[in-house]
PDB file of C-alpha atoms and ligand atoms in Angstrom:
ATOM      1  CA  UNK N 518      41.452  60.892  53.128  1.00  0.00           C
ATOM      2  CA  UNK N 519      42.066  57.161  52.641  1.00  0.00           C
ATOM      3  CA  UNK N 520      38.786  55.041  52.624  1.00  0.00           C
ATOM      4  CA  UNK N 521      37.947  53.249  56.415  1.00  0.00           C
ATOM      5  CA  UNK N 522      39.139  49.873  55.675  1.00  0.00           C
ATOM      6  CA  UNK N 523      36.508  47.403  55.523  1.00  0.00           C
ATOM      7  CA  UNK N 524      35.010  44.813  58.145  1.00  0.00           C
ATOM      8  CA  UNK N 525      36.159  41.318  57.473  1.00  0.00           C
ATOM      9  CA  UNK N 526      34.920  37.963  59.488  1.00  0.00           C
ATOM     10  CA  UNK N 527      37.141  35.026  57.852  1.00  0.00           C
ATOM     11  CA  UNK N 528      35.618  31.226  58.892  1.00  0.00           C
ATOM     12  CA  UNK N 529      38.006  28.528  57.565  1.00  0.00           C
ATOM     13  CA  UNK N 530      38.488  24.882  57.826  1.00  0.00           C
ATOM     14  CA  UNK N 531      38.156  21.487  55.732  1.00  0.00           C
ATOM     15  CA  UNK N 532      35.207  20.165  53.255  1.00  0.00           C
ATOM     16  CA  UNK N 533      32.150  19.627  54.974  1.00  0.00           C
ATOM     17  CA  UNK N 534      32.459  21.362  58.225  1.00  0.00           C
ATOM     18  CA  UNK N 535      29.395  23.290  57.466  1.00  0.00           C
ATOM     19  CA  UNK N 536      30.800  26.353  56.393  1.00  0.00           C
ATOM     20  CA  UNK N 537      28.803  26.895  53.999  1.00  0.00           C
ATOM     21  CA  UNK N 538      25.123  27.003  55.454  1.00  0.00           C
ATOM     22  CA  UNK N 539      26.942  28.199  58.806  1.00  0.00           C
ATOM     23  CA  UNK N 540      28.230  31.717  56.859  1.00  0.00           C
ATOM     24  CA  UNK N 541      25.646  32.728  54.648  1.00  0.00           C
ATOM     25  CA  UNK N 542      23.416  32.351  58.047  1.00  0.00           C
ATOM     26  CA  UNK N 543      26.242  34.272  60.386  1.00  0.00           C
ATOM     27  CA  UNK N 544      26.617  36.943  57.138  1.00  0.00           C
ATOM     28  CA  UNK N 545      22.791  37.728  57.588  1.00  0.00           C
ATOM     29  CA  UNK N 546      22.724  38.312  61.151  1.00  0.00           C
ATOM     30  CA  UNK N 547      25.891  40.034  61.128  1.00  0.00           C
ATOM     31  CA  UNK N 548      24.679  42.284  57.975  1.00  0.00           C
ATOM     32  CA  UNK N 549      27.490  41.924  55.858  1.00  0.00           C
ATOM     33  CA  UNK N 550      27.917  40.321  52.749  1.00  0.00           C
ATOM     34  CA  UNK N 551      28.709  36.992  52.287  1.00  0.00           C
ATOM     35  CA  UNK N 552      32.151  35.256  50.040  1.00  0.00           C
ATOM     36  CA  UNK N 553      31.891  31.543  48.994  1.00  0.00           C
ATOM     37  CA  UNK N 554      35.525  31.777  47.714  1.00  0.00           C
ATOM     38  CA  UNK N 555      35.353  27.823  47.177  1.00  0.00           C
ATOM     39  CA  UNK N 556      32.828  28.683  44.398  1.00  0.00           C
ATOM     40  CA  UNK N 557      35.895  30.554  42.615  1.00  0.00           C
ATOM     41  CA  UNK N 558      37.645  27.734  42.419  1.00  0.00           C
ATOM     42  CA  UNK N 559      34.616  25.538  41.266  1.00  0.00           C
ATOM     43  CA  UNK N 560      33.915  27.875  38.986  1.00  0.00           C
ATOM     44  CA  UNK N 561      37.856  28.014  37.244  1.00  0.00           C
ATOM     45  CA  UNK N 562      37.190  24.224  37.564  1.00  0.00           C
ATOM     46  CA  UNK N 563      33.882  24.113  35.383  1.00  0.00           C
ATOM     47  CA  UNK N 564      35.466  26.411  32.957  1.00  0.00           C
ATOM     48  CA  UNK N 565      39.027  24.534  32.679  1.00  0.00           C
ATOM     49  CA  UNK N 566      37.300  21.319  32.313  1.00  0.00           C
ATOM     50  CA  UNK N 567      38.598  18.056  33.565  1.00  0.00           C
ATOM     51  CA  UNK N 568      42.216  17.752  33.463  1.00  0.00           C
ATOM     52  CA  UNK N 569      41.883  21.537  33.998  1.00  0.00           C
ATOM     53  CA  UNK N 570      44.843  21.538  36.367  1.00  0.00           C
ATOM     54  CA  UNK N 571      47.306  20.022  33.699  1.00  0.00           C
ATOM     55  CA  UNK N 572      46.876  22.700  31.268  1.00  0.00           C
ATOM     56  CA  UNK N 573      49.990  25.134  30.458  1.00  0.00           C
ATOM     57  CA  UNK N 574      50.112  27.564  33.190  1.00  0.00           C
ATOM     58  CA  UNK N 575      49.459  30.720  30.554  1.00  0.00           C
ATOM     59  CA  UNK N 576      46.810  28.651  29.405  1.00  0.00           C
ATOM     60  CA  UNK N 577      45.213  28.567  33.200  1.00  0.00           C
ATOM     61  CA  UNK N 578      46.381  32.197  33.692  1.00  0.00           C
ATOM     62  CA  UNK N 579      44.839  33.814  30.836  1.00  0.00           C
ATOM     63  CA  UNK N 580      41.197  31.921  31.768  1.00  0.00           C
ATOM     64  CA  UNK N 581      41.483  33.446  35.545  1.00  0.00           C
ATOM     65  CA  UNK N 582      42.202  36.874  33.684  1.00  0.00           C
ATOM     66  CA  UNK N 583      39.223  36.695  31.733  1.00  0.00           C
ATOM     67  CA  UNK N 584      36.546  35.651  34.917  1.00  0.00           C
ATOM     68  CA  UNK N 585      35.134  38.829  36.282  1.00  0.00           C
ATOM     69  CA  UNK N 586      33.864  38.310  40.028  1.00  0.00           C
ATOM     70  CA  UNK N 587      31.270  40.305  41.416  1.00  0.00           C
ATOM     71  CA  UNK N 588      29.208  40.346  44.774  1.00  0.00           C
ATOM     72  CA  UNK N 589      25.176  40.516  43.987  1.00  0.00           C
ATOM     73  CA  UNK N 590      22.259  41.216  46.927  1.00  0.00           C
ATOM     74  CA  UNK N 591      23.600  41.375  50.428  1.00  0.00           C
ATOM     75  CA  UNK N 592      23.867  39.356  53.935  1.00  0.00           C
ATOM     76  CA  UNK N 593      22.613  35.653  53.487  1.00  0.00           C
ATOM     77  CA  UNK N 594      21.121  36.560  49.997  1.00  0.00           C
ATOM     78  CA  UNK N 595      24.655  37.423  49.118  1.00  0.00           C
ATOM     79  CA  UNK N 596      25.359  35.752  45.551  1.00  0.00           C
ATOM     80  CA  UNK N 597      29.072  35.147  43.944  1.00  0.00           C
ATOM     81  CA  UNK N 598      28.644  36.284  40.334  1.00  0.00           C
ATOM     82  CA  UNK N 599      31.280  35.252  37.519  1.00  0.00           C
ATOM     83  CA  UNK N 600      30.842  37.214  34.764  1.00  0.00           C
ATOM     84  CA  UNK N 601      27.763  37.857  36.167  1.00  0.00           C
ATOM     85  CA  UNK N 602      26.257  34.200  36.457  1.00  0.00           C
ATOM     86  CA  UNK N 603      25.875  32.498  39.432  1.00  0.00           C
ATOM     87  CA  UNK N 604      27.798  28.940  39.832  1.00  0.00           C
ATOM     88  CA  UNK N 605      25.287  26.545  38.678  1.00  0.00           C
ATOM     89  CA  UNK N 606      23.880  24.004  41.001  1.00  0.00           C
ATOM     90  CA  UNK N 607      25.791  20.949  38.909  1.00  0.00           C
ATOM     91  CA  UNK N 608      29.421  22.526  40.213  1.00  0.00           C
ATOM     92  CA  UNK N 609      29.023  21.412  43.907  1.00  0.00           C
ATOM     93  CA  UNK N 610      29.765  17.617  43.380  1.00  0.00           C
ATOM     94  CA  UNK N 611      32.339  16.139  45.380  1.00  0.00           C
ATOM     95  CA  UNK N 612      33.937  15.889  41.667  1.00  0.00           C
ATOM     96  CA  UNK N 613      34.291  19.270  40.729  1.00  0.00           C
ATOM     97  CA  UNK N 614      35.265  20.028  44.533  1.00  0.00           C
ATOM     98  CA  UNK N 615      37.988  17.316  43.775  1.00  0.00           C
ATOM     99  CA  UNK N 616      39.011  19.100  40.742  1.00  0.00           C
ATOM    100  CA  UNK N 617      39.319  22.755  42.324  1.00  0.00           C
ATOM    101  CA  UNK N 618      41.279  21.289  44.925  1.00  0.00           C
ATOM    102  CA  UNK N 619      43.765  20.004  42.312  1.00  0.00           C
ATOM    103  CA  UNK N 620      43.647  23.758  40.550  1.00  0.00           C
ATOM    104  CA  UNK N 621      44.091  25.083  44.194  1.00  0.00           C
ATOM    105  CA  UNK N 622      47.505  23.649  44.702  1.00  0.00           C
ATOM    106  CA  UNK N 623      48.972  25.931  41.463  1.00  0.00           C
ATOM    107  CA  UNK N 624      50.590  29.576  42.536  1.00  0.00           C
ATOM    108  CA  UNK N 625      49.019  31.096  39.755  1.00  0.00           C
ATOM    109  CA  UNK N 626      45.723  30.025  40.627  1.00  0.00           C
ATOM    110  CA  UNK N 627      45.802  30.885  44.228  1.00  0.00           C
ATOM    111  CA  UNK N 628      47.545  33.969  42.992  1.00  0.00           C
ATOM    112  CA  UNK N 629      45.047  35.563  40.630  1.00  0.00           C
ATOM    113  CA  UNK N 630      42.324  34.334  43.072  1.00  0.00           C
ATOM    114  CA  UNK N 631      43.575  35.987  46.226  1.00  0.00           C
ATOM    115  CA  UNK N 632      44.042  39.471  44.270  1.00  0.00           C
ATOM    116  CA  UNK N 633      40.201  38.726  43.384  1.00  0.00           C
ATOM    117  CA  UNK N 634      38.984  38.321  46.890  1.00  0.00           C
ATOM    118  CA  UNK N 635      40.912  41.115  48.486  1.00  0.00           C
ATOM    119  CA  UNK N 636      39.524  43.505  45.368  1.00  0.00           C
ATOM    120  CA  UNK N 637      35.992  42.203  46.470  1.00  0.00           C
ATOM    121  CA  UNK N 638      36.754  43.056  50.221  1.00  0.00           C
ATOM    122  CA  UNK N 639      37.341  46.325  49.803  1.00  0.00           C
ATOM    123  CA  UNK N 640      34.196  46.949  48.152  1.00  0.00           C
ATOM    124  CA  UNK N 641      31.922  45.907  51.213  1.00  0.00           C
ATOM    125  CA  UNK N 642      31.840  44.472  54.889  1.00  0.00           C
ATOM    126  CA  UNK N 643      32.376  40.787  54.380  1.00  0.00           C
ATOM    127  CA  UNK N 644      32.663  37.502  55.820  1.00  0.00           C
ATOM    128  CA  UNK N 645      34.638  35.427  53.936  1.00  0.00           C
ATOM    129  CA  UNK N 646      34.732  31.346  53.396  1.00  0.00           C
ATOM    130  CA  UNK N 647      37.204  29.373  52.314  1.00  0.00           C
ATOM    131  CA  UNK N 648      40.557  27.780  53.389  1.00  0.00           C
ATOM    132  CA  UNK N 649      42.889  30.373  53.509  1.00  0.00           C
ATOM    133  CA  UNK N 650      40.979  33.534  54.436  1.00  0.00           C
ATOM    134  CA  UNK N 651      42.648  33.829  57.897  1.00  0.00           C
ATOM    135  CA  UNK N 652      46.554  32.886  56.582  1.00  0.00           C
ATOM    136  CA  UNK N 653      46.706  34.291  53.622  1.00  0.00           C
ATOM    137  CA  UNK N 654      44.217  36.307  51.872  1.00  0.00           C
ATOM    138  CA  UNK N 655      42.644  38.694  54.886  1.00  0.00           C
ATOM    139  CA  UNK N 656      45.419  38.155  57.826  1.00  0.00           C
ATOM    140  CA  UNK N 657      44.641  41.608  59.341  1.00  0.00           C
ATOM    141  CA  UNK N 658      41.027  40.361  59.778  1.00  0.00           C
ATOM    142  CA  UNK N 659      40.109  41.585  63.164  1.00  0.00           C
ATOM    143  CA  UNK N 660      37.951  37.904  63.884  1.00  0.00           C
ATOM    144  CA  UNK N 661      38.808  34.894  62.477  1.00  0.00           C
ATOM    145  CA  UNK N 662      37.455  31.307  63.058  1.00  0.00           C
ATOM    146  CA  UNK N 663      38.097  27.737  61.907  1.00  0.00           C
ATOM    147  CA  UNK N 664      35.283  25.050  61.673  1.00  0.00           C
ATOM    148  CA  UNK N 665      36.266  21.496  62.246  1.00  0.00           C
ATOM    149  CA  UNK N 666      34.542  18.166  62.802  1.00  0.00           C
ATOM    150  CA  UNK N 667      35.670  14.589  62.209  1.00  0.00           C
ATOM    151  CA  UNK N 668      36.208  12.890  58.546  1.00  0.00           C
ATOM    152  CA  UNK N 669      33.385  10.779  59.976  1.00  0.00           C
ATOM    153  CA  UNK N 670      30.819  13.332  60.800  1.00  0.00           C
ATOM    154  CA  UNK N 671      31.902  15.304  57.660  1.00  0.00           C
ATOM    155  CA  UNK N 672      30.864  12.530  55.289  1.00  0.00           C
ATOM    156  CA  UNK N 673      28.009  11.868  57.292  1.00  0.00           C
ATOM    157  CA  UNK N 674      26.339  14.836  57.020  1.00  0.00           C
ATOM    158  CA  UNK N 675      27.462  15.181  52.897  1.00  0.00           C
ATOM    159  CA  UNK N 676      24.958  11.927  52.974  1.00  0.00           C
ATOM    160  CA  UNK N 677      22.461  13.421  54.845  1.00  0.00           C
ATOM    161  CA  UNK N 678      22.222  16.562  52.682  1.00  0.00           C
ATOM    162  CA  UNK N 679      22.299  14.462  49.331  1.00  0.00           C
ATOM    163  CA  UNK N 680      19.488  12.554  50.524  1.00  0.00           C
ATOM    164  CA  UNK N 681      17.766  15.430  51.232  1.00  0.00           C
ATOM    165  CA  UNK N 682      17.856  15.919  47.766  1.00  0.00           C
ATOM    166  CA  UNK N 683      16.920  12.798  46.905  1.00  0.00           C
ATOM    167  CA  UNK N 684      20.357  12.152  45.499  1.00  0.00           C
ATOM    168  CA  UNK N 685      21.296   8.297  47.120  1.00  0.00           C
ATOM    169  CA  UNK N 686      24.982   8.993  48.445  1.00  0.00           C
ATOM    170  CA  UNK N 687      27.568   5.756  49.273  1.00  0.00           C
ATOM    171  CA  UNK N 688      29.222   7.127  52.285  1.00  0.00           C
ATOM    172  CA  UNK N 689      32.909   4.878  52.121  1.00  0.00           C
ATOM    173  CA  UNK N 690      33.205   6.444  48.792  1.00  0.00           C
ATOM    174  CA  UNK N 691      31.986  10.063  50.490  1.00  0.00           C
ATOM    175  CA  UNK N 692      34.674   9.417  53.226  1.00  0.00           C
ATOM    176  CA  UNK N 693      37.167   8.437  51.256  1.00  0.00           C
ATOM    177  CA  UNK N 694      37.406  11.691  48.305  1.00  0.00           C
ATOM    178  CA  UNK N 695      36.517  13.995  51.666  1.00  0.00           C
ATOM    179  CA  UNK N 696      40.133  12.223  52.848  1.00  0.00           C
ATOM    180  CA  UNK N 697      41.960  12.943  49.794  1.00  0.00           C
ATOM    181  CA  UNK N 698      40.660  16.630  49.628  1.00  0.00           C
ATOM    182  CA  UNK N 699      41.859  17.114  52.668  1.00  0.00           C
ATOM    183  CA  UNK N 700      45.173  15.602  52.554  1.00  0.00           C
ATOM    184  CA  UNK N 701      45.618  17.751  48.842  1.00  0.00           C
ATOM    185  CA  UNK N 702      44.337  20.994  50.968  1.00  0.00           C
ATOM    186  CA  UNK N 703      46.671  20.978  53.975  1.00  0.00           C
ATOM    187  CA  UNK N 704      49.276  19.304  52.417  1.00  0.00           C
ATOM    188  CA  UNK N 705      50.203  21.864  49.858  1.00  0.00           C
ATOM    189  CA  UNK N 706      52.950  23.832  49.847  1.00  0.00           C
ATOM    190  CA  UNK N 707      51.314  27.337  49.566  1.00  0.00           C
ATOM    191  CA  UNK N 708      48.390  28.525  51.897  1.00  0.00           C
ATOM    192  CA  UNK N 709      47.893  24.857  53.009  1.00  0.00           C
ATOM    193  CA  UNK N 710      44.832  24.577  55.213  1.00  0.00           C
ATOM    194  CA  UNK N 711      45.699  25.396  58.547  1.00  0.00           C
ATOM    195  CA  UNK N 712      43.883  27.842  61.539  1.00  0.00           C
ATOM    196  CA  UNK N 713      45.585  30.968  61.752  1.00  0.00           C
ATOM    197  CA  UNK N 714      47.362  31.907  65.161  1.00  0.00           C
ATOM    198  CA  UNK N 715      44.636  33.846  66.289  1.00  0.00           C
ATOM    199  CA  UNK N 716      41.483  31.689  64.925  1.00  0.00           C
ATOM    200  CA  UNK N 717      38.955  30.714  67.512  1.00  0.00           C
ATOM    201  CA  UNK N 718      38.697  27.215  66.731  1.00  0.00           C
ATOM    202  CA  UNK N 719      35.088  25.468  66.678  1.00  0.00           C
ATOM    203  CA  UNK N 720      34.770  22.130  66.899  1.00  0.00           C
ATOM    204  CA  UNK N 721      31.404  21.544  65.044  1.00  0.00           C
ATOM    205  CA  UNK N 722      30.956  17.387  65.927  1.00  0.00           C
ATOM    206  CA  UNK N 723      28.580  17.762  68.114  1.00  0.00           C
ATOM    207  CA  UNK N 724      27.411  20.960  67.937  1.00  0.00           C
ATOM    208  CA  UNK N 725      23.709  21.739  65.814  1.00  0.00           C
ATOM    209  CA  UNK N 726      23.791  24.099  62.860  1.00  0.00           C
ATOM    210  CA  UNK N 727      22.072  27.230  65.112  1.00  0.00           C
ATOM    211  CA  UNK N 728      24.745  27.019  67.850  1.00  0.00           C
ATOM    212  CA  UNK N 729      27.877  27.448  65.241  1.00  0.00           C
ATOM    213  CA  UNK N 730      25.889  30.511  64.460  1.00  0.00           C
ATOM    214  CA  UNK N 731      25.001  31.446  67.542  1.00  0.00           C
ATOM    215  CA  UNK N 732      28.709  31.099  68.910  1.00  0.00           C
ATOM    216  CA  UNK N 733      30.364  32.923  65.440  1.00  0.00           C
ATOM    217  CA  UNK N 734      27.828  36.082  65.771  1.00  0.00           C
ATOM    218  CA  UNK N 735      28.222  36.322  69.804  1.00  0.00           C
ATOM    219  CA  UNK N 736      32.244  36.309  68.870  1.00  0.00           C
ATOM    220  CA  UNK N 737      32.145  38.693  65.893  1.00  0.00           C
ATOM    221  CA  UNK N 738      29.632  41.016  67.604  1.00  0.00           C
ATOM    222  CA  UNK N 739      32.493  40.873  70.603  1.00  0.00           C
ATOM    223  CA  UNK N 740      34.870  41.764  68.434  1.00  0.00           C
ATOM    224  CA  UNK N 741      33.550  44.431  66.904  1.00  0.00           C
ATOM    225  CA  UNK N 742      32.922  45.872  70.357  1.00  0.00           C
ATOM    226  CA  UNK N 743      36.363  45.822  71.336  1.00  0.00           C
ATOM    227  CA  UNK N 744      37.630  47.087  67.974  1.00  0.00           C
TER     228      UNK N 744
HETATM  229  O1  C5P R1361      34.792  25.075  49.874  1.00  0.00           O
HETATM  230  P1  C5P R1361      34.702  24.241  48.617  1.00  0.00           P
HETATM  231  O2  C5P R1361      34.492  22.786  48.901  1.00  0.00           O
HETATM  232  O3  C5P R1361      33.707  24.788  47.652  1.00  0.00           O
HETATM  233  O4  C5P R1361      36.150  24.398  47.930  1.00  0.00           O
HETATM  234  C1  C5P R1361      36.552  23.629  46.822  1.00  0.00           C
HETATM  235  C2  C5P R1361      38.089  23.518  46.812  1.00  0.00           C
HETATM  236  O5  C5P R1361      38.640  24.804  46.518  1.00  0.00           O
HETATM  237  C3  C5P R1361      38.726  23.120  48.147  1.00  0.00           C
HETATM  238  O6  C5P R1361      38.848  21.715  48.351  1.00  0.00           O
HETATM  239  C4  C5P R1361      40.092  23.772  48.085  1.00  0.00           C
HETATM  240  O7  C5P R1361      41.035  22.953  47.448  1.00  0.00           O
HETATM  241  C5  C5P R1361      39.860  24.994  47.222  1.00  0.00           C
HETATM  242  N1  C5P R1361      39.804  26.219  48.005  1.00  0.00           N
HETATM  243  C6  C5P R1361      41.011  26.788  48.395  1.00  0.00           C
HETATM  244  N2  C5P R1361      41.021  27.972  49.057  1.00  0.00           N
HETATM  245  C7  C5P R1361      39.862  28.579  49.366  1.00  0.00           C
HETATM  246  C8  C5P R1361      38.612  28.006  49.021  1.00  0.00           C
HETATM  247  C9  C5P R1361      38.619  26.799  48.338  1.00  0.00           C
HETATM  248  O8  C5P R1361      42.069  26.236  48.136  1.00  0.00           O
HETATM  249  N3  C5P R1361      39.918  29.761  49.998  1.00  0.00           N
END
């Protein structure tokens, strides 16, 4: 008998929108596990290296081949693994988000990684985070939603959070590389960033950090009821 397929909650949409905090949280109250698939790209980034994206595509291709994703712990305490390290603290600059986004344009890149994140969804109940979880990678997902917010409130809160970690932020130049990823994310020609048909999409300007959560887990435990 084939296996039940698996239950997957996608939650797309640009840097910044507080996906991040917003899923792991959701993932816990939902009890499923939770994919950061941006930290896949980070991750290829770190190991390519600056100027990672210019590399010969075998070059790029046999580096993907030889990353081995796993999902550790469960709900929010859900950890991405590659080769059974977690991404290190020093990947989630703005930088090495710039330089993902620059791998994340390249077929074989978003090829290799969308093999790895289906694989990894049919090994547990998921929510998964990223840009193209909705389109592309999981578009049978019975409940899908897109975060958004303003440029303006995006780089805002990146400032906020840095100073939280004491880390003095400028936020022109914050604005200004969250413009460009987002130009480089939606503007590329496969599995731009985009809501899927069927998203609910949550505007999260003026909304707090507990009523995202709130709204995702009402809508995914709705969902699931009407499955
Ligand atoms: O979400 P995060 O900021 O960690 O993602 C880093 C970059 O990885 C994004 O700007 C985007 O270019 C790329 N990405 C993607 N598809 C995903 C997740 C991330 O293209 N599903």
């Amino acid at each position: 008998m084939p296996a039940e397929p698996r239950r997957i909650i996608t939650i797309d949409g640009p840097a910044g929108a507080g996906k991040t905090s917003v899923s792991r949280r959701a993932a816990g109250a939902l009890s499923v596990a939770y994919l950061d698939t941006g930290a896949m790209f980070r991750a290829l980034a770190v190991r390519l290296g600056r100027g990672g994206h210019e590399l010969p595509e075998p070059a790029i291709d046999a580096a993907l081949a030889a990353m081995a994703f796993s999902l550790d712990g469960s709900g929010s305490d859900t950890r991405l693994l590659v080769d059974g390290e977690p991404l290190p603290e020093s990947a989630r600059t703005e930088d090495v988000g710039s330089m993902a986004s620059k791998l994340a344009v390249l077929p074989v890149v978003r090829a290799r990684l969308k093999l790895a994140q289906q694989a990894l969804g049919r090994t547990t109940d998921l929510l998964a985070e990223g840009r193209d979880m909705g389109t592309a990678v999981f578009p049978d997902a019975p409940c899908k939603f897109f975060l958004d917010a303003s440029a303006e409130v995006r780089a805002a809160r990146r400032v906020g959070q840095l100073a939280a970690l004491g880390r003095p932020a400028d936020y022109e130049a914050i604005l200004t590389a969250i413009r460009s990823r987002d130009d480089q994310d939606r503007n590329r020609a496969e599995a731009p960033l985009r809501p899927a048909p069927d998203a609910r999409i949550i505007d999260t300007s003026d909304m707090t950090e507990d009523a995202v959560v709130a709204a995702i887990v009402a809508a995914a435990r709705g969902a699931s009821r009407h499955a």
